[in-house]
Amino acid sequence: MNALQTKYGRDIQAILAKYPDDQKRSAVMPLLYVAQREGGHVSRQDLADIAEIIGTTPTEVASIVGFYTLYHDAPAGKNRMQVCNDLPCAMRGADAFLQGVCENLGIEVGGTTADGLVTVEAVMCLAACDNAPMFQVQDYENITYHENQTVESAVALVEKWRKAEAKNK
Amino acid sequence: MSTVKGSHILLRHRDNPALSTYEGYVKDGGFKAWKQAVTKMAPEAVVNEVFDSGLRGRGGAGFPTGLKWRFIDKNNWPHYVVVNADESEPGTFKDREIMEKNPYQFLEGVMLTAYAVNANRAYIYLRGEFWQLAAELDKQIARLRKEKHLGKKLFGKDYELELYTHLGAGAYICGEETALLESLEGKLGQPRLRPPFPPSFGLYGKPTIVNNVETLANVPLIIEKGAKWYRSFGTEKSPGTKIFSLSGRVAKPGNYELPLGTTYGELIMQHGGGILDGGKIKAIMSAGASSSLIVANDQALATPMDYESVPSLGAQLGSASIIVIDETVDLKWLVDKTVHFFKHESCGKCTPCREGTYWMQNITHRLLHGEAEQKDVDLLKDVAMNMKGKCLCALGEFATEAVVSSIERFPKDFKLKAGAKTVAGELKVTHD
């Protein structure tokens, strides 16, 4: 049993059960999400562990991490605030919204706040074009949608995280 | 009997929000079609009813659904059903509403499809961003197993079925059905060479039916009420209703389910409340970022939105994601946005698409930042024309649609002042 299996054995079994016995490779995507529960990114050890579970090479697993945008090979903020500024959202103020949020947090697009709590990213269409401006938050365990946003509501959310973080310390 | 008000076949939850719960859906007649099919109908009879209804694929291609089902190879087993819930086309947000608000009708459609093509397993491939939606579907599927709508020996018959969700991880190309299958097999989401098509060589090399969420959500009511009833909506060549996702510079964006054949004018001016801030309409994108730009004149606004009429405007019905563009939008800015999208989403397999989107983006950046000359407009069009018809899947083609149609149909936006550099659009762009 490798480190990933030791830690998430039951979850991994449930994932593998979804696919035919001889098609374990199908589990690579859900397994990468499991790996990201630790620190929000996939480590080199995770690549090796997942490769072992599904019977492929770490290089193959790494190619999946590189291809899909929701997998990350490096740490960033605890919450990735992913703002859609694709065409339909941009016609309803998403670019100005993105700029406004970044200015308020004192970072550039793609940057992370000094406390390591938030990374703001510009992303492609999130299928919520009628509720722009909007963003999703990808944290270690979850992805949540936040629609019909203003700079104020987005900054208020960050403040809420900061308070929760301070409480936990 | 399932209740239908007006033209809400799929968005019935808007009239009856209780449909989102198992109890509410069953109370309204839900799963009667499912029980009827498994206990009283041969799989072929289900296929025939859907064939007769004239239902066409709602994901964009518009292929007749019943015909696709008839193509499944009966000499190769097992069969699979894979649902395309990778909704990622800019301007498209209909499948999300169906799955969030009317999930059991969607799931019943998946089940009926599996029964029709003798599949015992169906996978619902959702874009990774639909994380919470997938979690809800997992709970709903567990409920269906508990109620014995899923599992072995269904209704005492020799038929078994299991449904599974599978989350993607942010790649538009996985909406292309063969790329989706590759992704579901744990590989890079890159399209396959076709033929063979999925009904003969699909998931794990086995016969597979891939259908869009909206397509399948139609099936329970077609089975319950019959093909003739379904054909009472829409036109002869485009039967039924369609969810039109309306976005962009319009007063009331949102999903509107209307009979196929409703005009652009009715959708945008009546249901959509006209243009945002009382502006003037300039162009219509009929199928998300993948579509050409239609000049929004009186003729266009009077055109019915159906498979047979939209091509007369030099566009396609596609996924029917209507993006409204008004006079405040500079099309140099717009094509920079669409090219940026396709450059980001190109899977890199075919050289014309991978390289073409890169070079187009270089030029649109020059246009946008005041560094272009008139000949750059010709160069942009030339690059686009050299991508057309040269890629394995439609993405490379889609990337050129807005570019070429904008330049050809809206020359004013691309006429640069003699000797002068471009002026950036009114709307500010922040990405690079």
XYZ file of C-alpha atoms in Angstrom:
601
model
C 0.000 0.000 0.000
C 1.379 3.372 -0.974
C 0.837 6.640 0.907
C -2.277 7.628 -1.011
C -3.898 4.230 -0.440
C -3.068 4.271 3.250
C -4.697 7.630 3.686
C -7.717 7.317 1.384
C -8.147 3.565 0.984
C -11.941 3.457 1.155
C -12.420 6.406 -1.185
C -10.022 4.857 -3.689
C -11.865 1.527 -3.575
C -15.177 3.311 -4.208
C -13.649 5.103 -7.208
C -12.195 1.940 -8.716
C -15.553 0.170 -8.325
C -17.127 2.564 -10.837
C -15.155 1.170 -13.762
C -14.744 -2.328 -15.245
C -11.995 -4.340 -13.535
C -9.744 -4.252 -16.590
C -10.175 -0.480 -17.114
C -8.538 0.943 -13.992
C -6.993 3.759 -15.960
C -10.418 5.438 -16.075
C -9.885 6.211 -12.383
C -6.974 8.562 -13.026
C -9.070 11.740 -12.980
C -10.999 11.071 -9.760
C -7.756 9.856 -8.132
C -6.040 13.129 -9.012
C -8.832 14.993 -7.226
C -8.201 12.785 -4.189
C -4.488 13.636 -4.327
C -5.300 17.346 -4.465
C -7.075 17.163 -1.118
C -3.583 17.552 0.349
C -2.435 21.102 -0.299
C -4.445 21.646 -3.476
C -1.858 20.286 -5.872
C -0.438 17.005 -7.127
C 3.013 16.069 -5.804
C 5.612 13.836 -7.473
C 4.807 11.159 -4.910
C 1.123 11.371 -5.877
C 2.030 10.771 -9.523
C 3.898 7.611 -8.576
C 1.154 6.426 -6.224
C -1.630 6.930 -8.760
C 0.440 5.273 -11.487
C 0.882 2.271 -9.241
C -2.830 2.037 -8.435
C -3.996 2.138 -12.057
C -1.036 0.331 -13.594
C 0.613 3.010 -15.692
C 3.668 5.262 -15.486
C 4.080 8.495 -13.488
C 4.788 10.273 -16.791
C 1.379 9.266 -18.147
C -0.295 10.555 -14.995
C 1.705 13.794 -15.226
C 0.437 14.300 -18.790
C -3.128 14.250 -17.453
C -2.223 16.872 -14.823
C -0.783 19.055 -17.560
C -3.702 18.694 -19.957
C -6.604 19.618 -17.649
C -6.934 23.025 -16.008
C -8.362 21.897 -12.663
C -5.229 19.923 -11.771
C -2.241 21.810 -10.442
C 1.381 20.772 -10.135
C 2.368 23.661 -7.870
C 0.874 25.144 -4.717
C -1.102 28.408 -4.848
C -3.603 30.137 -2.569
C -5.827 28.000 -0.387
C -8.800 29.252 -2.404
C -8.473 29.664 -6.141
C -10.973 32.330 -7.129
C -11.527 31.584 -10.800
C -13.287 34.431 -12.565
C -14.884 33.803 -15.944
C -14.073 36.654 -18.310
C -15.045 34.901 -21.501
C -17.090 36.711 -24.126
C -20.637 36.588 -22.663
C -19.468 37.456 -19.125
C -17.119 40.152 -20.421
C -20.026 41.851 -22.178
C -21.598 42.181 -18.741
C -18.633 43.663 -16.944
C -16.517 40.629 -16.018
C -13.208 42.233 -17.030
C -13.861 45.295 -14.877
C -14.987 43.003 -12.060
C -11.798 40.953 -12.284
C -9.662 44.092 -12.215
C -11.654 45.473 -9.302
C -11.233 42.336 -7.224
C -7.500 42.199 -7.916
C -7.011 45.876 -7.054
C -8.887 45.395 -3.807
C -6.762 42.413 -2.855
C -3.586 44.130 -4.016
C -2.588 41.426 -6.491
C -2.321 40.911 -10.248
C -4.455 38.394 -12.162
C -2.826 35.032 -11.415
C -1.330 36.338 -8.172
C -1.763 35.170 -4.592
C -2.436 37.289 -1.513
C 0.409 37.595 0.997
C -1.489 35.504 3.563
C -1.688 32.676 1.023
C -5.466 32.564 1.271
C -6.534 33.578 -2.250
C -5.248 33.204 -5.785
C -7.272 35.069 -8.410
C -7.316 33.544 -11.881
C -9.070 34.348 -15.165
C -10.698 31.222 -16.604
C -12.738 30.119 -19.604
C -16.542 29.860 -19.701
C -18.149 28.278 -16.604
C -21.684 27.854 -18.000
C -23.202 30.661 -15.946
C -23.301 33.391 -18.612
C -26.696 34.721 -17.503
C -25.428 35.448 -14.006
C -22.265 37.436 -14.755
C -20.047 38.583 -13.188
C -19.357 35.232 -11.584
C -16.529 33.046 -10.367
C -15.976 29.619 -8.925
C -13.840 28.812 -5.921
C -11.652 25.752 -6.090
C -10.319 24.835 -2.701
C -8.672 21.559 -1.711
C -11.903 19.627 -1.370
C -14.546 21.355 -3.415
C -15.624 23.654 -6.226
C -18.415 26.156 -5.545
C -20.134 28.695 -7.801
C -20.669 32.346 -6.879
C -22.952 34.159 -9.306
C -24.294 37.689 -9.806
C -21.278 39.078 -7.999
C -19.995 42.577 -7.312
C -16.476 43.548 -6.276
C -17.927 44.211 -2.810
C -19.519 40.756 -2.484
C -16.332 39.047 -3.671
C -14.168 41.005 -1.223
C -16.676 40.258 1.551
C -16.243 36.535 0.840
C -12.476 36.864 1.176
C -12.968 38.697 4.479
C -15.159 35.851 5.677
C -12.371 33.381 4.872
C -9.858 35.553 6.693
C -12.013 35.645 9.809
C -12.536 31.872 9.714
C -8.790 31.399 9.258
C -7.989 33.683 12.219
C -10.433 31.751 14.376
C -8.805 28.447 13.495
C -5.367 29.647 14.479
C -49.333 11.753 -16.488
C -46.500 14.250 -16.457
C -47.765 17.823 -16.521
C -46.672 20.076 -19.387
C -47.507 23.787 -19.312
C -47.029 25.852 -22.446
C -43.773 24.842 -24.107
C -42.009 23.623 -20.956
C -41.125 19.990 -21.659
C -37.661 20.190 -20.085
C -37.927 23.245 -17.841
C -41.091 21.903 -16.200
C -39.569 22.661 -12.807
C -40.247 26.332 -13.483
C -43.967 25.552 -13.199
C -43.532 22.860 -10.527
C -40.354 23.244 -8.431
C -41.191 20.018 -6.549
C -39.962 18.061 -9.570
C -36.426 18.462 -8.217
C -37.283 15.988 -5.445
C -37.861 12.266 -5.956
C -41.281 12.424 -4.319
C -42.366 15.432 -6.355
C -41.212 13.854 -9.597
C -42.983 10.558 -8.896
C -46.168 12.368 -7.822
C -46.233 14.091 -11.216
C -46.069 10.760 -13.031
C -42.307 10.371 -13.059
C -40.766 6.939 -13.814
C -44.034 5.655 -15.305
C -42.365 5.699 -18.712
C -39.421 3.812 -17.236
C -41.587 1.096 -15.725
C -43.698 0.878 -18.866
C -40.609 0.487 -21.064
C -38.934 -2.212 -18.984
C -42.101 -4.219 -18.309
C -44.082 -3.761 -21.519
C -41.859 -2.550 -24.340
C -39.138 -4.235 -26.353
C -35.966 -2.110 -26.556
C -36.607 -1.668 -30.305
C -40.012 -0.161 -29.544
C -38.339 2.543 -27.431
C -35.901 3.244 -30.260
C -38.747 3.420 -32.766
C -40.774 5.878 -30.704
C -37.789 8.222 -30.382
C -37.022 7.791 -34.084
C -40.620 8.672 -34.981
C -40.566 11.726 -32.704
C -37.926 13.283 -34.947
C -35.837 14.280 -31.901
C -32.450 15.599 -32.994
C -29.296 15.856 -30.919
C -29.314 19.040 -28.832
C -25.580 19.206 -28.223
C -24.985 21.086 -31.455
C -24.728 18.663 -34.356
C -28.471 17.990 -34.597
C -28.097 14.355 -35.627
C -31.394 12.373 -35.456
C -31.311 10.634 -32.057
C -33.321 7.530 -32.980
C -31.153 6.963 -36.029
C -27.989 7.139 -33.922
C -29.457 4.517 -31.599
C -30.236 2.254 -34.562
C -26.568 2.378 -35.553
C -25.404 0.552 -32.419
C -23.501 -2.619 -33.308
C -25.510 -5.613 -32.110
C -22.682 -8.064 -32.740
C -20.304 -6.556 -30.211
C -20.933 -6.444 -26.441
C -21.258 -4.932 -23.889
C -22.936 -1.687 -24.926
C -22.498 1.606 -23.099
C -24.383 4.868 -22.833
C -22.289 7.944 -22.132
C -23.942 11.270 -21.385
C -22.191 14.381 -22.579
C -22.622 16.782 -19.656
C -19.403 18.654 -20.437
C -21.325 21.857 -21.228
C -18.494 24.300 -21.944
C -19.440 26.339 -24.997
C -19.321 30.049 -24.104
C -22.944 31.160 -23.928
C -24.352 27.722 -23.052
C -25.868 27.021 -19.644
C -28.942 24.891 -20.335
C -27.764 21.409 -19.304
C -26.754 22.789 -15.943
C -30.292 24.039 -15.267
C -31.849 20.724 -16.364
C -29.556 18.666 -14.124
C -29.853 21.034 -11.152
C -33.577 21.637 -11.213
C -35.141 18.697 -13.058
C -32.613 15.935 -12.357
C -34.945 12.940 -12.243
C -36.387 13.620 -15.690
C -32.826 13.750 -16.992
C -31.877 10.521 -15.209
C -35.031 8.776 -16.433
C -34.018 9.788 -19.963
C -30.574 8.251 -19.457
C -32.158 5.048 -18.142
C -34.590 4.752 -21.047
C -31.738 5.278 -23.494
C -29.689 2.539 -21.832
C -32.653 0.183 -22.012
C -33.266 1.062 -25.671
C -29.729 0.107 -26.710
C -29.317 -2.822 -24.285
C -26.674 -1.174 -22.143
C -26.252 -2.167 -18.493
C -23.956 0.694 -17.612
C -24.196 4.403 -18.301
C -21.646 7.082 -17.455
C -22.531 10.734 -17.041
C -19.425 12.753 -17.938
C -19.725 16.174 -16.318
C -17.304 19.032 -16.697
C -15.187 19.236 -13.546
C -16.660 22.595 -12.623
C -20.037 20.865 -12.082
C -18.579 19.400 -8.903
C -21.542 20.092 -6.639
C -23.976 19.066 -9.332
C -22.219 15.695 -9.615
C -22.438 15.247 -5.843
C -26.201 15.844 -6.018
C -26.576 13.425 -8.939
C -24.680 10.787 -6.948
C -27.241 11.140 -4.148
C -30.126 10.980 -6.614
C -28.673 7.885 -8.275
C -28.314 6.266 -4.830
C -31.979 7.043 -4.193
C -32.972 5.408 -7.486
C -31.011 2.315 -6.516
C -32.840 2.256 -3.165
C -36.206 2.582 -4.918
C -35.201 -0.325 -7.188
C -35.286 1.746 -10.356
C -31.635 0.797 -10.746
C -29.837 -2.445 -9.985
C -30.402 -6.058 -10.973
C -33.655 -7.760 -12.063
C -35.544 -4.509 -12.547
C -39.313 -4.929 -12.086
C -38.660 -8.683 -11.981
C -37.368 -8.619 -15.558
C -34.051 -9.887 -16.799
C -32.571 -6.399 -17.125
C -30.022 -4.618 -14.935
C -28.680 -1.072 -15.005
C -26.156 1.047 -13.108
C -25.450 4.777 -13.570
C -22.193 6.503 -12.653
C -21.015 10.098 -12.725
C -17.505 10.969 -13.880
C -16.013 14.431 -13.450
C -13.820 15.994 -16.109
C -11.291 18.611 -15.095
C -11.630 21.679 -17.278
C -11.157 20.994 -20.985
C -13.638 22.294 -23.570
C -12.453 19.739 -26.115
C -13.978 16.943 -24.015
C -17.375 18.110 -25.271
C -16.330 16.516 -28.567
C -17.637 12.984 -28.201
C -14.531 10.997 -29.069
C -12.316 13.271 -26.936
C -14.820 12.730 -24.126
C -14.463 8.951 -24.498
C -10.665 9.219 -24.441
C -10.914 11.341 -21.299
C -13.280 8.849 -19.662
C -10.738 6.126 -20.430
C -8.177 8.125 -18.450
C -6.266 9.584 -21.372
C -5.698 13.060 -22.750
C -8.933 14.503 -24.100
C -7.959 14.416 -27.755
C -10.402 13.521 -30.559
C -10.143 10.198 -32.344
C -9.965 9.670 -36.050
C -13.422 8.736 -37.371
C -14.827 6.432 -38.674
C -15.343 4.223 -36.752
C -18.006 6.189 -34.886
C -18.923 5.489 -31.232
C -22.003 3.317 -31.991
C -19.558 0.737 -33.333
C -16.330 1.687 -31.514
C -16.851 3.804 -28.402
C -15.956 3.508 -24.737
C -13.286 0.822 -24.212
C -13.692 0.030 -27.917
C -17.269 -1.137 -27.355
C -20.479 0.092 -29.030
C -21.468 3.311 -27.266
C -24.217 5.881 -27.594
C -23.099 9.379 -26.644
C -25.907 11.909 -26.216
C -26.225 15.388 -24.779
C -28.103 16.062 -21.512
C -30.879 18.081 -23.153
C -31.442 15.428 -25.801
C -31.950 12.702 -23.199
C -34.173 14.822 -20.962
C -36.739 14.781 -23.808
C -36.989 10.996 -23.867
C -39.281 10.250 -20.851
C -42.085 12.442 -22.177
C -41.684 11.100 -25.710
C -42.138 7.553 -24.364
C -44.986 8.538 -22.066
C -46.961 10.759 -24.429
C -45.816 9.444 -27.796
C -44.027 10.689 -30.884
C -47.158 12.324 -32.289
C -47.589 14.455 -29.177
C -43.932 15.498 -29.344
C -44.333 16.503 -32.971
C -47.105 18.927 -32.014
C -44.258 21.238 -30.939
C -41.813 22.820 -33.367
C -41.659 22.459 -37.142
C -41.852 19.409 -39.395
C -38.083 19.171 -39.838
C -37.282 20.387 -36.309
C -39.856 18.832 -33.991
C -40.061 19.639 -30.322
C -38.902 22.444 -28.110
C -35.391 23.767 -27.521
C -33.790 25.538 -24.622
C -32.301 28.762 -25.914
C -29.543 30.063 -23.643
C -29.659 33.816 -24.080
C -26.666 35.905 -22.995
C -24.628 38.986 -23.804
C -25.978 42.510 -24.255
C -29.609 41.647 -23.574
C -31.846 42.941 -20.770
C -32.998 39.563 -19.429
C -30.433 36.834 -20.072
C -31.369 33.277 -19.166
C -32.728 30.006 -20.482
C -35.932 30.082 -22.508
C -37.555 26.862 -23.627
C -39.579 27.584 -26.760
C -40.837 25.584 -29.731
C -38.221 25.203 -32.456
C -39.097 27.703 -35.156
C -39.548 30.648 -32.772
C -37.909 33.736 -34.315
C -34.755 35.467 -33.086
C -36.804 38.632 -32.730
C -39.315 37.017 -30.379
C -36.561 35.503 -28.228
C -34.396 38.607 -27.970
C -36.908 41.448 -28.023
C -39.903 39.835 -26.316
C -38.630 37.164 -23.920
C -35.202 38.724 -23.464
C -36.622 42.211 -22.949
C -34.563 43.784 -25.731
C -31.077 45.211 -25.579
C -29.294 46.100 -22.332
C -29.434 49.804 -21.410
C -31.728 50.518 -24.368
C -28.913 49.962 -26.857
C -29.088 48.968 -30.498
C -28.560 45.376 -31.620
C -25.636 44.790 -33.968
C -25.028 41.070 -34.328
C -26.200 37.662 -33.151
C -24.038 34.649 -32.417
C -26.406 31.725 -32.889
C -24.382 28.891 -31.335
C -22.036 30.325 -28.735
C -18.447 31.325 -29.401
C -18.295 28.678 -32.147
C -20.686 30.484 -34.426
C -20.385 33.050 -37.135
C -21.792 36.509 -36.504
C -25.186 37.162 -38.059
C -25.938 40.761 -39.099
C -28.908 41.524 -36.856
C -31.162 43.173 -39.463
C -34.956 42.797 -39.750
C -34.614 39.706 -41.902
C -32.425 37.976 -39.316
C -34.774 38.873 -36.468
C -37.697 37.422 -38.450
C -35.856 34.137 -39.074
C -37.147 31.035 -37.258
C -34.647 29.331 -34.967
C -34.667 25.790 -36.334
C -32.253 23.452 -38.061
C -33.499 24.297 -41.565
C -33.793 28.110 -41.405
C -30.672 29.328 -39.583
C -28.281 28.240 -42.384
C -29.949 30.825 -44.676
C -28.248 33.434 -42.455
C -24.830 31.860 -42.919
C -24.918 30.286 -39.459
C -26.096 27.162 -37.625
C -28.650 26.473 -34.907
C -26.014 24.408 -33.073
C -26.511 24.325 -29.309
C -28.794 27.370 -29.692
C -26.726 29.502 -27.341
C -27.617 32.968 -28.494
C -25.092 35.667 -27.668
C -26.424 39.155 -28.351
C -23.979 41.829 -29.477
C -24.925 45.489 -29.508
C -23.384 48.647 -30.973
C -21.138 49.200 -27.937
C -19.066 46.149 -28.866
C -16.047 46.545 -31.119
C -15.639 43.341 -33.086
C -11.833 43.537 -32.935
C -12.270 43.055 -29.221
C -14.809 40.295 -29.758
C -12.641 38.206 -32.080
C -9.732 38.618 -29.688
C -11.947 37.078 -26.995
C -13.115 34.144 -29.122
C -9.628 33.440 -30.484
C -8.236 33.566 -26.938
C -10.775 30.938 -25.936
C -9.999 28.547 -28.784
C -6.259 29.005 -28.432
C -6.577 28.031 -24.788
C -8.841 25.069 -25.553
C -7.107 23.644 -28.626
C -5.954 20.170 -27.593
C -2.784 20.455 -29.674
C -3.312 17.338 -31.743
C -3.767 18.941 -35.186
C -1.152 21.435 -36.356
C -3.513 23.857 -38.193
C -5.596 24.348 -35.042
C -2.721 24.457 -32.554
C -0.585 26.834 -34.619
C -3.437 28.703 -36.299
C -5.065 29.795 -33.052
C -1.640 30.951 -31.794
C -0.970 33.099 -34.858
C -4.518 34.454 -34.932
C -4.102 35.536 -31.303
C -0.868 37.355 -32.153
C -2.737 39.343 -34.794
C -5.834 40.049 -32.688
C -3.535 41.363 -29.951
C -1.929 43.723 -32.454
C -5.382 44.846 -33.596
C -6.452 45.449 -30.051
C -3.390 47.240 -28.795
C -3.026 49.668 -31.668
C -0.111 47.906 -33.284
C -1.804 46.585 -36.429
C -1.902 47.747 -40.011
C -4.659 47.154 -42.540
C -2.802 44.228 -44.059
C -2.938 42.462 -40.692
C -6.709 42.132 -41.139
C -6.109 40.281 -44.410
C -3.453 38.167 -42.724
C -5.857 37.258 -39.916
C -8.463 36.107 -42.404
C -5.830 34.238 -44.385
C -4.672 32.287 -41.324
C -8.305 31.438 -40.510
C -9.033 30.282 -44.047
C -5.990 28.020 -43.924
C -7.340 26.268 -40.817
C -10.744 25.501 -42.281
C -11.355 21.878 -43.208
C -7.919 20.763 -42.046
C -8.524 19.464 -38.528
C -9.744 16.161 -37.076
C -12.577 17.704 -35.092
C -14.725 20.809 -35.338
C -12.762 22.944 -32.854
C -10.326 24.193 -35.471
C -13.267 25.094 -37.682
C -15.155 26.792 -34.856
C -12.147 28.956 -34.034
C -12.389 30.590 -37.463
C -16.144 31.243 -37.615
C -16.343 34.485 -35.639
C -13.108 35.757 -37.197
C -14.036 35.278 -40.840
C -17.684 36.308 -40.508
C -16.812 39.460 -38.524
C -14.312 40.592 -41.124
C -16.620 39.790 -44.058
C -19.927 40.974 -42.647
C -18.801 43.921 -40.484
C -16.010 45.512 -42.567
C -16.431 48.863 -40.808
C -15.037 47.419 -37.579
C -11.909 46.293 -39.401
C -11.341 49.380 -41.538
C -8.308 51.021 -39.980
C -7.609 54.706 -40.606
C -5.137 55.175 -43.447
C -1.619 55.156 -42.067
C -2.902 55.010 -38.519
C -2.769 52.179 -36.064
C -5.885 50.565 -34.620
C -7.895 52.090 -31.828
C -8.652 49.681 -29.003
C -12.260 48.700 -28.445
C -14.487 50.460 -25.964
C -14.499 47.522 -23.628
C -11.321 46.981 -21.742
C -9.495 43.692 -21.997
C -7.488 42.445 -19.060
C -6.236 39.051 -20.094
C -3.150 38.558 -22.140
